[in-house]
PDB file of C-alpha atoms and ligand atoms in Angstrom:
ATOM      1  CA  MET Q   1     -18.532  39.392  78.728  1.00 40.00           C
ATOM      2  CA  THR Q   2     -16.567  38.891  82.338  1.00 39.00           C
ATOM      3  CA  THR Q   3     -14.861  36.108  80.233  1.00 42.00           C
ATOM      4  CA  SER Q   4     -10.809  34.881  80.325  1.00 44.00           C
ATOM      5  CA  THR Q   5      -9.783  33.781  76.907  1.00 49.00           C
ATOM      6  CA  PRO Q   6     -11.836  30.611  75.726  1.00 52.00           C
ATOM      7  CA  GLN Q   7      -9.797  27.687  75.800  1.00 62.00           C
ATOM      8  CA  ARG Q   8     -10.293  26.394  72.449  1.00 63.00           C
ATOM      9  CA  ILE Q   9      -8.665  23.302  71.561  1.00 62.00           C
ATOM     10  CA  GLU Q  10      -9.030  22.776  67.756  1.00 64.00           C
ATOM     11  CA  ASN Q  11     -10.867  24.271  64.556  1.00 66.00           C
ATOM     12  CA  GLN Q  12     -12.864  20.874  63.745  1.00 59.00           C
ATOM     13  CA  LEU Q  13     -13.987  20.895  60.146  1.00 51.00           C
ATOM     14  CA  THR Q  14     -17.906  19.990  60.465  1.00 47.00           C
ATOM     15  CA  ASP Q  15     -20.718  20.072  58.202  1.00 43.00           C
ATOM     16  CA  LYS Q  16     -21.275  23.300  59.872  1.00 46.00           C
ATOM     17  CA  GLY Q  17     -18.317  24.527  58.395  1.00 52.00           C
ATOM     18  CA  TYR Q  18     -14.954  25.219  60.305  1.00 63.00           C
ATOM     19  CA  VAL Q  19     -16.361  25.131  64.018  1.00 63.00           C
ATOM     20  CA  PRO Q  20     -14.231  26.185  67.593  1.00 72.00           C
ATOM     21  CA  VAL Q  21     -14.150  23.006  69.595  1.00 76.00           C
ATOM     22  CA  TYR Q  22     -13.522  23.816  73.468  1.00 70.00           C
ATOM     23  CA  THR Q  23     -12.270  22.319  76.127  1.00 77.00           C
ATOM     24  CA  THR Q  24     -14.235  19.391  77.525  1.00 82.00           C
ATOM     25  CA  ALA Q  25     -13.973  20.319  81.379  1.00 84.00           C
ATOM     26  CA  VAL Q  26     -16.902  21.111  83.228  1.00 91.00           C
ATOM     27  CA  ILE Q  27     -16.908  24.185  84.950  1.00 92.00           C
ATOM     28  CA  GLU Q  28     -18.514  25.623  87.575  1.00 95.00           C
ATOM     29  CA  GLN Q  29     -21.066  28.849  86.606  1.00 96.00           C
ATOM     30  CA  PRO Q  30     -18.697  31.991  87.893  1.00 96.00           C
ATOM     31  CA  TRP Q  31     -21.934  33.213  88.750  1.00 97.00           C
ATOM     32  CA  GLU Q  32     -20.246  36.454  90.901  1.00 97.00           C
ATOM     33  CA  ARG Q  33     -18.103  37.206  88.600  1.00 96.00           C
ATOM     34  CA  TYR Q  34     -20.850  37.882  85.953  1.00 98.00           C
ATOM     35  CA  SER Q  35     -20.854  41.873  85.603  1.00 98.00           C
ATOM     36  CA  ALA Q  36     -23.801  44.063  85.516  1.00 98.00           C
ATOM     37  CA  THR Q  37     -23.509  44.359  81.730  1.00 98.00           C
ATOM     38  CA  ASP Q  38     -24.045  40.634  81.476  1.00 98.00           C
ATOM     39  CA  HIS Q  39     -27.013  40.394  83.459  1.00 98.00           C
ATOM     40  CA  ALA Q  40     -28.291  43.183  81.501  1.00 98.00           C
ATOM     41  CA  VAL Q  41     -27.962  41.782  78.146  1.00 98.00           C
ATOM     42  CA  TRP Q  42     -29.867  38.738  80.089  1.00 98.00           C
ATOM     43  CA  ALA Q  43     -32.526  41.021  80.821  1.00 98.00           C
ATOM     44  CA  GLN Q  44     -33.060  42.648  77.826  1.00 98.00           C
ATOM     45  CA  LEU Q  45     -32.515  39.414  75.245  1.00 98.00           C
ATOM     46  CA  PHE Q  46     -35.231  38.091  77.927  1.00 98.00           C
ATOM     47  CA  GLU Q  47     -37.562  40.963  77.755  1.00 98.00           C
ATOM     48  CA  ARG Q  48     -37.722  41.394  73.917  1.00 97.00           C
ATOM     49  CA  GLN Q  49     -37.944  37.345  73.496  1.00 98.00           C
ATOM     50  CA  ARG Q  50     -40.527  36.765  75.927  1.00 97.00           C
ATOM     51  CA  GLU Q  51     -42.595  39.799  74.178  1.00 97.00           C
ATOM     52  CA  VAL Q  52     -41.924  38.029  70.660  1.00 98.00           C
ATOM     53  CA  LEU Q  53     -42.627  34.583  71.924  1.00 98.00           C
ATOM     54  CA  VAL Q  54     -46.668  35.446  73.300  1.00 97.00           C
ATOM     55  CA  GLY Q  55     -48.699  33.376  71.220  1.00 97.00           C
ATOM     56  CA  ARG Q  56     -45.483  31.719  69.157  1.00 98.00           C
ATOM     57  CA  ALA Q  57     -43.642  30.169  71.316  1.00 98.00           C
ATOM     58  CA  SER Q  58     -45.273  26.496  72.051  1.00 98.00           C
ATOM     59  CA  ASP Q  59     -47.595  26.919  75.072  1.00 97.00           C
ATOM     60  CA  GLU Q  60     -45.210  23.815  76.629  1.00 96.00           C
ATOM     61  CA  PHE Q  61     -42.146  25.921  76.450  1.00 98.00           C
ATOM     62  CA  LEU Q  62     -43.664  29.459  78.026  1.00 97.00           C
ATOM     63  CA  LEU Q  63     -45.153  27.233  81.259  1.00 96.00           C
ATOM     64  CA  ALA Q  64     -42.035  25.377  81.231  1.00 96.00           C
ATOM     65  CA  GLN Q  65     -39.845  28.777  81.137  1.00 96.00           C
ATOM     66  CA  ASP Q  66     -41.696  30.343  83.881  1.00 94.00           C
ATOM     67  CA  ALA Q  67     -42.234  26.963  85.926  1.00 95.00           C
ATOM     68  CA  MET Q  68     -38.360  26.570  86.045  1.00 95.00           C
ATOM     69  CA  GLY Q  69     -38.130  29.928  87.741  1.00 92.00           C
ATOM     70  CA  MET Q  70     -36.380  31.945  85.307  1.00 96.00           C
ATOM     71  CA  THR Q  71     -36.508  35.753  84.762  1.00 95.00           C
ATOM     72  CA  PRO Q  72     -35.247  38.607  83.454  1.00 97.00           C
ATOM     73  CA  HIS Q  73     -34.391  40.144  86.747  1.00 97.00           C
ATOM     74  CA  ALA Q  74     -30.292  38.134  87.205  1.00 98.00           C
ATOM     75  CA  ILE Q  75     -28.454  35.344  84.932  1.00 98.00           C
ATOM     76  CA  PRO Q  76     -29.864  32.475  86.650  1.00 98.00           C
ATOM     77  CA  ARG Q  77     -28.018  30.089  88.606  1.00 98.00           C
ATOM     78  CA  PHE Q  78     -27.313  26.862  86.978  1.00 98.00           C
ATOM     79  CA  ASP Q  79     -27.935  25.609  90.880  1.00 97.00           C
ATOM     80  CA  GLU Q  80     -30.917  26.977  91.324  1.00 97.00           C
ATOM     81  CA  LEU Q  81     -32.691  25.753  88.060  1.00 98.00           C
ATOM     82  CA  ASN Q  82     -31.105  21.918  88.408  1.00 98.00           C
ATOM     83  CA  ALA Q  83     -33.383  22.047  91.943  1.00 98.00           C
ATOM     84  CA  VAL Q  84     -35.682  22.109  89.917  1.00 97.00           C
ATOM     85  CA  LEU Q  85     -35.042  20.007  87.274  1.00 98.00           C
ATOM     86  CA  ARG Q  86     -33.653  17.209  88.828  1.00 98.00           C
ATOM     87  CA  ALA Q  87     -37.106  17.041  90.718  1.00 98.00           C
ATOM     88  CA  ALA Q  88     -39.098  17.189  87.492  1.00 98.00           C
ATOM     89  CA  THR Q  89     -37.348  15.494  84.858  1.00 98.00           C
ATOM     90  CA  GLY Q  90     -34.182  14.335  86.191  1.00 98.00           C
ATOM     91  CA  TRP Q  91     -31.551  16.441  83.857  1.00 98.00           C
ATOM     92  CA  GLU Q  92     -29.085  18.905  84.901  1.00 98.00           C
ATOM     93  CA  LEU Q  93     -26.751  21.519  83.573  1.00 98.00           C
ATOM     94  CA  ILE Q  94     -23.846  21.648  83.530  1.00 98.00           C
ATOM     95  CA  GLY Q  95     -21.713  24.588  82.569  1.00 97.00           C
ATOM     96  CA  VAL Q  96     -18.858  24.961  79.854  1.00 95.00           C
ATOM     97  CA  GLN Q  97     -16.898  26.920  77.594  1.00 92.00           C
ATOM     98  CA  GLY Q  98     -18.829  26.253  74.191  1.00 90.00           C
ATOM     99  CA  LEU Q  99     -19.538  23.724  71.754  1.00 90.00           C
ATOM    100  CA  LEU Q 100     -18.397  20.538  72.742  1.00 93.00           C
ATOM    101  CA  PRO Q 101     -16.569  17.431  70.512  1.00 91.00           C
ATOM    102  CA  GLU Q 102     -19.400  15.641  69.428  1.00 93.00           C
ATOM    103  CA  LEU Q 103     -18.584  12.566  71.275  1.00 94.00           C
ATOM    104  CA  ASP Q 104     -18.707  14.156  74.497  1.00 95.00           C
ATOM    105  CA  PHE Q 105     -21.771  16.436  73.777  1.00 96.00           C
ATOM    106  CA  PHE Q 106     -23.688  12.866  73.193  1.00 97.00           C
ATOM    107  CA  ASP Q 107     -22.238  11.185  76.085  1.00 97.00           C
ATOM    108  CA  HIS Q 108     -23.400  14.332  78.656  1.00 98.00           C
ATOM    109  CA  LEU Q 109     -27.140  13.868  77.099  1.00 98.00           C
ATOM    110  CA  ALA Q 110     -27.298   9.852  77.062  1.00 98.00           C
ATOM    111  CA  HIS Q 111     -26.975  10.426  81.176  1.00 98.00           C
ATOM    112  CA  ARG Q 112     -29.290  13.434  81.118  1.00 98.00           C
ATOM    113  CA  ARG Q 113     -26.529  16.092  81.863  1.00 98.00           C
ATOM    114  CA  PHE Q 114     -26.985  19.390  79.395  1.00 98.00           C
ATOM    115  CA  PRO Q 115     -24.029  21.022  78.973  1.00 97.00           C
ATOM    116  CA  VAL Q 116     -24.818  25.272  78.621  1.00 97.00           C
ATOM    117  CA  THR Q 117     -21.861  27.757  77.683  1.00 96.00           C
ATOM    118  CA  TRP Q 118     -21.142  30.331  80.686  1.00 96.00           C
ATOM    119  CA  TRP Q 119     -20.359  33.197  79.463  1.00 96.00           C
ATOM    120  CA  ILE Q 120     -23.242  35.379  77.620  1.00 97.00           C
ATOM    121  CA  ARG Q 121     -22.643  37.781  74.553  1.00 96.00           C
ATOM    122  CA  SER Q 122     -21.676  41.456  74.566  1.00 97.00           C
ATOM    123  CA  PRO Q 123     -24.282  44.106  73.729  1.00 97.00           C
ATOM    124  CA  GLU Q 124     -23.119  44.548  70.169  1.00 95.00           C
ATOM    125  CA  GLN Q 125     -24.473  40.879  69.380  1.00 94.00           C
ATOM    126  CA  LEU Q 126     -27.789  41.295  70.446  1.00 93.00           C
ATOM    127  CA  ASP Q 127     -29.237  40.119  67.315  1.00 90.00           C
ATOM    128  CA  TYR Q 128     -26.087  37.573  66.277  1.00 86.00           C
ATOM    129  CA  LEU Q 129     -23.599  35.831  67.002  1.00 87.00           C
ATOM    130  CA  ALA Q 130     -22.130  32.608  65.368  1.00 83.00           C
ATOM    131  CA  GLU Q 131     -21.892  30.600  68.468  1.00 88.00           C
ATOM    132  CA  PRO Q 132     -24.082  29.511  71.120  1.00 92.00           C
ATOM    133  CA  ASP Q 133     -23.743  31.493  74.429  1.00 95.00           C
ATOM    134  CA  LEU Q 134     -25.791  31.399  77.573  1.00 97.00           C
ATOM    135  CA  PHE Q 135     -28.865  33.060  76.539  1.00 98.00           C
ATOM    136  CA  HIS Q 136     -29.307  30.694  73.579  1.00 97.00           C
ATOM    137  CA  ASP Q 137     -28.813  27.296  75.337  1.00 97.00           C
ATOM    138  CA  LEU Q 138     -30.705  28.352  78.441  1.00 98.00           C
ATOM    139  CA  PHE Q 139     -32.665  30.340  77.419  1.00 98.00           C
ATOM    140  CA  GLY Q 140     -33.583  28.081  74.390  1.00 98.00           C
ATOM    141  CA  HIS Q 141     -32.860  24.824  74.756  1.00 98.00           C
ATOM    142  CA  VAL Q 142     -33.536  24.329  79.408  1.00 98.00           C
ATOM    143  CA  PRO Q 143     -37.259  25.193  79.134  1.00 98.00           C
ATOM    144  CA  LEU Q 144     -38.123  22.391  77.477  1.00 98.00           C
ATOM    145  CA  LEU Q 145     -35.961  19.424  79.471  1.00 98.00           C
ATOM    146  CA  MET Q 146     -39.207  19.840  81.717  1.00 98.00           C
ATOM    147  CA  ASN Q 147     -41.247  18.063  79.809  1.00 97.00           C
ATOM    148  CA  PRO Q 148     -40.880  14.710  80.708  1.00 97.00           C
ATOM    149  CA  VAL Q 149     -41.279  13.757  76.821  1.00 98.00           C
ATOM    150  CA  PHE Q 150     -39.279  16.124  75.216  1.00 98.00           C
ATOM    151  CA  ALA Q 151     -36.307  15.212  78.325  1.00 98.00           C
ATOM    152  CA  ASP Q 152     -36.703  11.562  77.328  1.00 98.00           C
ATOM    153  CA  TYR Q 153     -36.375  12.643  73.282  1.00 98.00           C
ATOM    154  CA  MET Q 154     -32.923  14.629  74.111  1.00 98.00           C
ATOM    155  CA  GLN Q 155     -31.490  11.617  76.161  1.00 98.00           C
ATOM    156  CA  ALA Q 156     -32.506   9.255  73.720  1.00 98.00           C
ATOM    157  CA  TYR Q 157     -30.881  11.327  70.932  1.00 98.00           C
ATOM    158  CA  GLY Q 158     -27.472  11.060  73.346  1.00 98.00           C
ATOM    159  CA  ARG Q 159     -27.970   7.489  72.987  1.00 98.00           C
ATOM    160  CA  GLY Q 160     -28.540   7.505  69.216  1.00 98.00           C
ATOM    161  CA  GLY Q 161     -25.341  10.015  68.836  1.00 98.00           C
ATOM    162  CA  VAL Q 162     -23.206   7.730  70.809  1.00 98.00           C
ATOM    163  CA  LYS Q 163     -24.507   4.391  68.204  1.00 98.00           C
ATOM    164  CA  ALA Q 164     -24.310   6.976  64.892  1.00 98.00           C
ATOM    165  CA  HIS Q 165     -20.521   8.500  65.859  1.00 97.00           C
ATOM    166  CA  ALA Q 166     -19.436   4.770  66.027  1.00 97.00           C
ATOM    167  CA  ILE Q 167     -21.325   3.752  62.817  1.00 97.00           C
ATOM    168  CA  GLY Q 168     -19.416   6.446  60.814  1.00 96.00           C
ATOM    169  CA  PRO Q 169     -19.744  10.269  59.522  1.00 95.00           C
ATOM    170  CA  ASP Q 170     -22.582   9.702  57.050  1.00 96.00           C
ATOM    171  CA  ALA Q 171     -24.741   8.513  60.010  1.00 97.00           C
ATOM    172  CA  LEU Q 172     -23.731  11.693  61.796  1.00 96.00           C
ATOM    173  CA  GLN Q 173     -24.737  13.481  59.082  1.00 96.00           C
ATOM    174  CA  ASN Q 174     -27.891  12.007  59.196  1.00 97.00           C
ATOM    175  CA  LEU Q 175     -28.845  12.507  62.801  1.00 98.00           C
ATOM    176  CA  THR Q 176     -27.332  16.268  62.727  1.00 96.00           C
ATOM    177  CA  ARG Q 177     -29.575  16.957  60.553  1.00 97.00           C
ATOM    178  CA  LEU Q 178     -32.812  15.648  62.607  1.00 98.00           C
ATOM    179  CA  TYR Q 179     -31.453  17.643  65.321  1.00 97.00           C
ATOM    180  CA  TRP Q 180     -31.366  20.708  63.533  1.00 97.00           C
ATOM    181  CA  TYR Q 181     -34.483  20.100  61.893  1.00 98.00           C
ATOM    182  CA  THR Q 182     -36.327  19.183  65.672  1.00 98.00           C
ATOM    183  CA  VAL Q 183     -34.745  20.709  68.528  1.00 98.00           C
ATOM    184  CA  GLU Q 184     -33.257  23.616  66.981  1.00 97.00           C
ATOM    185  CA  PHE Q 185     -35.382  24.710  64.298  1.00 98.00           C
ATOM    186  CA  GLY Q 186     -38.558  22.469  65.399  1.00 98.00           C
ATOM    187  CA  LEU Q 187     -42.537  24.040  64.786  1.00 98.00           C
ATOM    188  CA  ILE Q 188     -45.313  22.324  66.696  1.00 98.00           C
ATOM    189  CA  GLN Q 189     -48.879  21.928  65.702  1.00 98.00           C
ATOM    190  CA  GLN Q 190     -50.842  23.245  68.751  1.00 97.00           C
ATOM    191  CA  ASN Q 191     -54.786  23.314  68.657  1.00 95.00           C
ATOM    192  CA  ASP Q 192     -54.707  27.189  68.138  1.00 95.00           C
ATOM    193  CA  GLY Q 193     -52.114  27.354  65.885  1.00 97.00           C
ATOM    194  CA  LEU Q 194     -48.656  26.487  64.748  1.00 98.00           C
ATOM    195  CA  ARG Q 195     -46.160  27.664  67.509  1.00 98.00           C
ATOM    196  CA  ILE Q 196     -42.256  26.928  67.725  1.00 98.00           C
ATOM    197  CA  TYR Q 197     -40.576  24.887  69.861  1.00 98.00           C
ATOM    198  CA  GLY Q 198     -36.841  25.177  67.912  1.00 98.00           C
ATOM    199  CA  SER Q 199     -33.851  26.696  70.705  1.00 97.00           C
ATOM    200  CA  GLY Q 200     -32.808  28.397  67.640  1.00 95.00           C
ATOM    201  CA  ILE Q 201     -35.736  30.202  66.446  1.00 97.00           C
ATOM    202  CA  VAL Q 202     -36.933  30.729  70.466  1.00 97.00           C
ATOM    203  CA  SER Q 203     -33.622  32.771  70.891  1.00 96.00           C
ATOM    204  CA  SER Q 204     -33.805  34.689  67.929  1.00 96.00           C
ATOM    205  CA  LYS Q 205     -36.256  37.767  67.202  1.00 96.00           C
ATOM    206  CA  GLY Q 206     -35.740  37.600  63.984  1.00 96.00           C
ATOM    207  CA  GLU Q 207     -36.584  34.370  62.854  1.00 96.00           C
ATOM    208  CA  SER Q 208     -39.742  34.404  65.773  1.00 98.00           C
ATOM    209  CA  ILE Q 209     -41.206  36.047  63.645  1.00 98.00           C
ATOM    210  CA  HIS Q 210     -40.028  34.905  59.951  1.00 98.00           C
ATOM    211  CA  CYS Q 211     -40.154  31.170  60.401  1.00 98.00           C
ATOM    212  CA  LEU Q 212     -44.092  31.607  61.523  1.00 98.00           C
ATOM    213  CA  GLU Q 213     -45.165  34.752  59.231  1.00 98.00           C
ATOM    214  CA  SER Q 214     -43.171  34.917  56.232  1.00 98.00           C
ATOM    215  CA  ASP Q 215     -44.197  33.539  52.635  1.00 98.00           C
ATOM    216  CA  ALA Q 216     -40.687  32.615  52.141  1.00 98.00           C
ATOM    217  CA  PRO Q 217     -39.998  29.197  53.705  1.00 98.00           C
ATOM    218  CA  ASN Q 218     -41.064  25.916  53.048  1.00 98.00           C
ATOM    219  CA  ARG Q 219     -43.805  24.647  56.523  1.00 98.00           C
ATOM    220  CA  LEU Q 220     -43.555  20.925  55.639  1.00 98.00           C
ATOM    221  CA  GLY Q 221     -44.963  17.834  57.839  1.00 98.00           C
ATOM    222  CA  PHE Q 222     -42.584  16.327  59.921  1.00 98.00           C
ATOM    223  CA  ASP Q 223     -40.633  12.708  57.922  1.00 98.00           C
ATOM    224  CA  LEU Q 224     -38.322  11.293  60.210  1.00 98.00           C
ATOM    225  CA  GLU Q 225     -36.456  10.416  56.178  1.00 98.00           C
ATOM    226  CA  ARG Q 226     -37.049  12.786  54.476  1.00 98.00           C
ATOM    227  CA  ILE Q 227     -35.384  15.010  57.530  1.00 98.00           C
ATOM    228  CA  MET Q 228     -32.234  12.946  57.360  1.00 98.00           C
ATOM    229  CA  ARG Q 229     -31.528  13.423  53.910  1.00 98.00           C
ATOM    230  CA  THR Q 230     -32.172  17.594  53.635  1.00 98.00           C
ATOM    231  CA  ARG Q 231     -29.010  20.153  53.510  1.00 96.00           C
ATOM    232  CA  TYR Q 232     -30.031  23.231  55.454  1.00 95.00           C
ATOM    233  CA  ARG Q 233     -28.624  26.671  56.488  1.00 89.00           C
ATOM    234  CA  ILE Q 234     -26.338  28.009  58.927  1.00 87.00           C
ATOM    235  CA  ASP Q 235     -25.926  31.447  57.737  1.00 84.00           C
ATOM    236  CA  THR Q 236     -29.656  32.640  57.214  1.00 89.00           C
ATOM    237  CA  TYR Q 237     -32.650  32.174  58.096  1.00 94.00           C
ATOM    238  CA  GLN Q 238     -34.062  28.431  57.390  1.00 96.00           C
ATOM    239  CA  LYS Q 239     -35.561  27.428  54.232  1.00 97.00           C
ATOM    240  CA  THR Q 240     -37.751  25.437  55.725  1.00 98.00           C
ATOM    241  CA  TYR Q 241     -38.971  24.279  58.775  1.00 98.00           C
ATOM    242  CA  PHE Q 242     -40.798  20.820  59.624  1.00 98.00           C
ATOM    243  CA  VAL Q 243     -43.858  20.474  61.684  1.00 98.00           C
ATOM    244  CA  ILE Q 244     -44.631  17.873  64.556  1.00 98.00           C
ATOM    245  CA  ASP Q 245     -47.439  17.465  65.896  1.00 98.00           C
ATOM    246  CA  SER Q 246     -46.857  16.241  69.525  1.00 98.00           C
ATOM    247  CA  PHE Q 247     -43.638  15.813  71.080  1.00 98.00           C
ATOM    248  CA  GLU Q 248     -44.772  11.844  71.295  1.00 98.00           C
ATOM    249  CA  GLN Q 249     -44.948  12.179  67.342  1.00 98.00           C
ATOM    250  CA  LEU Q 250     -41.287  12.631  67.965  1.00 98.00           C
ATOM    251  CA  MET Q 251     -40.564  10.656  70.192  1.00 98.00           C
ATOM    252  CA  ASP Q 252     -42.434   7.538  68.472  1.00 98.00           C
ATOM    253  CA  ALA Q 253     -40.933   8.180  65.066  1.00 98.00           C
ATOM    254  CA  THR Q 254     -37.358   8.014  66.299  1.00 97.00           C
ATOM    255  CA  ALA Q 255     -37.798   5.335  68.072  1.00 97.00           C
ATOM    256  CA  PRO Q 256     -37.367   2.572  65.798  1.00 98.00           C
ATOM    257  CA  ASP Q 257     -33.442   1.592  65.256  1.00 98.00           C
ATOM    258  CA  PHE Q 258     -31.903   4.351  62.833  1.00 98.00           C
ATOM    259  CA  THR Q 259     -29.468   1.560  61.319  1.00 98.00           C
ATOM    260  CA  PRO Q 260     -30.789   0.278  58.544  1.00 98.00           C
ATOM    261  CA  ILE Q 261     -32.601   3.529  58.017  1.00 98.00           C
ATOM    262  CA  TYR Q 262     -28.324   4.947  57.886  1.00 98.00           C
ATOM    263  CA  ALA Q 263     -27.987   2.315  55.374  1.00 98.00           C
ATOM    264  CA  LYS Q 264     -30.813   3.201  53.053  1.00 98.00           C
ATOM    265  CA  LEU Q 265     -29.931   6.890  53.044  1.00 98.00           C
ATOM    266  CA  ALA Q 266     -26.283   6.300  52.021  1.00 95.00           C
ATOM    267  CA  GLN Q 267     -27.556   5.371  49.236  1.00 95.00           C
ATOM    268  CA  LEU Q 268     -29.878   8.509  48.138  1.00 96.00           C
ATOM    269  CA  GLU Q 269     -29.251  12.309  47.443  1.00 95.00           C
ATOM    270  CA  SER Q 270     -29.644  14.627  50.274  1.00 96.00           C
ATOM    271  CA  VAL Q 271     -31.995  17.333  49.525  1.00 97.00           C
ATOM    272  CA  PRO Q 272     -31.300  21.253  49.157  1.00 96.00           C
ATOM    273  CA  ALA Q 273     -32.491  22.780  51.617  1.00 96.00           C
ATOM    274  CA  GLY Q 274     -35.190  24.318  49.797  1.00 96.00           C
ATOM    275  CA  ALA Q 275     -36.696  21.438  47.967  1.00 97.00           C
ATOM    276  CA  VAL Q 276     -40.338  20.329  47.791  1.00 98.00           C
ATOM    277  CA  LEU Q 277     -40.378  17.266  47.124  1.00 98.00           C
ATOM    278  CA  PRO Q 278     -43.739  15.267  45.728  1.00 98.00           C
ATOM    279  CA  THR Q 279     -44.118  13.244  48.941  1.00 97.00           C
ATOM    280  CA  ASP Q 280     -43.822  16.289  50.909  1.00 98.00           C
ATOM    281  CA  ALA Q 281     -47.300  17.029  53.043  1.00 98.00           C
ATOM    282  CA  VAL Q 282     -47.111  20.505  52.348  1.00 98.00           C
ATOM    283  CA  LEU Q 283     -48.322  23.544  55.118  1.00 98.00           C
ATOM    284  CA  HIS Q 284     -47.179  26.036  52.983  1.00 98.00           C
ATOM    285  CA  ARG Q 285     -45.102  26.185  50.147  1.00 98.00           C
ATOM    286  CA  GLY Q 286     -42.279  29.013  50.454  1.00 98.00           C
ATOM    287  CA  SER Q 287     -42.242  31.945  48.064  1.00 97.00           C
ATOM    288  CA  GLY Q 288     -38.641  31.583  48.215  1.00 95.00           C
ATOM    289  CA  ALA Q 289     -38.139  35.120  48.250  1.00 94.00           C
ATOM    290  CA  GLY Q 290     -34.948  36.661  49.490  1.00 91.00           C
ATOM    291  CA  TRP Q 291     -33.198  33.022  49.101  1.00 93.00           C
ATOM    292  CA  LEU Q 292     -29.073  32.501  48.493  1.00 91.00           C
ATOM    293  CA  ASN Q 293     -28.823  29.973  46.266  1.00 85.00           C
ATOM    294  CA  ASP Q 294     -26.000  28.413  47.412  1.00 81.00           C
ATOM    295  CA  GLY Q 295     -24.409  27.970  50.701  1.00 83.00           C
ATOM    296  CA  ASP Q 296     -26.391  24.887  52.005  1.00 89.00           C
ATOM    297  CA  VAL Q 297     -24.360  22.267  54.191  1.00 89.00           C
TER     298      VAL Q 297
HETATM  299  N1  LIG M   1     -33.583   4.997  67.054  1.00 95.01           N
HETATM  300  C1  LIG M   1     -32.419   5.987  67.262  1.00 95.01           C
HETATM  301  C2  LIG M   1     -31.086   4.939  66.744  1.00 95.01           C
HETATM  302  O1  LIG M   1     -31.593   3.904  66.711  1.00 95.01           O
HETATM  303  C3  LIG M   1     -32.014   6.527  68.269  1.00 95.01           C
HETATM  304  C4  LIG M   1     -32.667   8.253  68.484  1.00 95.01           C
HETATM  305  C5  LIG M   1     -33.387   8.372  69.313  1.00 95.01           C
HETATM  306  C6  LIG M   1     -32.021   9.179  67.961  1.00 95.01           C
HETATM  307  C7  LIG M   1     -34.475   9.570  68.925  1.00 95.01           C
HETATM  308  C8  LIG M   1     -32.317  10.457  67.586  1.00 95.01           C
HETATM  309  C9  LIG M   1     -33.465  10.787  68.065  1.00 95.01           C
HETATM  310  O2  LIG M   1     -30.208   5.004  66.918  1.00 95.01           O
HETATM  311 CO1   CO M   2     -28.598  25.255  70.527  1.00 95.01          CO
END
């Protein structure tokens, strides 16, 4: 990594544990300063993931990634991607140092700006790192912003985040779980089979295979309130994945005002990450093989 020391402004105790939170400054992508190693890490991860994702990621994701002109050749330039993205859906990428304070993040999304971490992981971190980097943000999140319905969902989520933030921490936790189980770890039922659309999965080789092919995790039909009650894993593969039929379903289900839903959910217990409830639409009941008993957040 060619970076200077990240300007961490605080550690924040969130439901993800202690996470570093960075300066809110928007940073111009220092493209000329990426090293040969940085470009090689991008190329290696890009080629490895594309190989795994053909037939596993949603067609929408793969087509959009090609349409944007992302290639293994070099780390993409944000300004070149922005020309394509603005024309397609009006979204734009902005460079940031890393995770933003929640309200800043929501405000960017509400204005169709997607924050992308400018630095890329080191060759020693190909398989795992604890915080999002350029590969996760750009390869994982950005392609679906080309899809008009998903693009609107992300903006609506940002607006919903500003609102939930004002309501209080429990509402925010409910909304964060929705993000986790859709934007980060969502699966979609395509005509020819189950596919991945979540960014946290598409940027991970191991989880891309595990989420579809392992017997261990639950695969359950999308259910908004159920998801908002469900705890999740930050340090292991997910115990449960939720499956949507289409991005339109996601948009329609999340269109109503969440205020009364937050009030109702405040009276209910949270659901452990691996639980299956009698009311669930079960596509696959997980064997639970390899699950750790504690550590749901
Ligand atoms: N309808 C939600 C609300 O009232 C906003 C939202 C839309 C949240 C889409 C997430 C996704 O708060
Ligand atoms: Co992410």
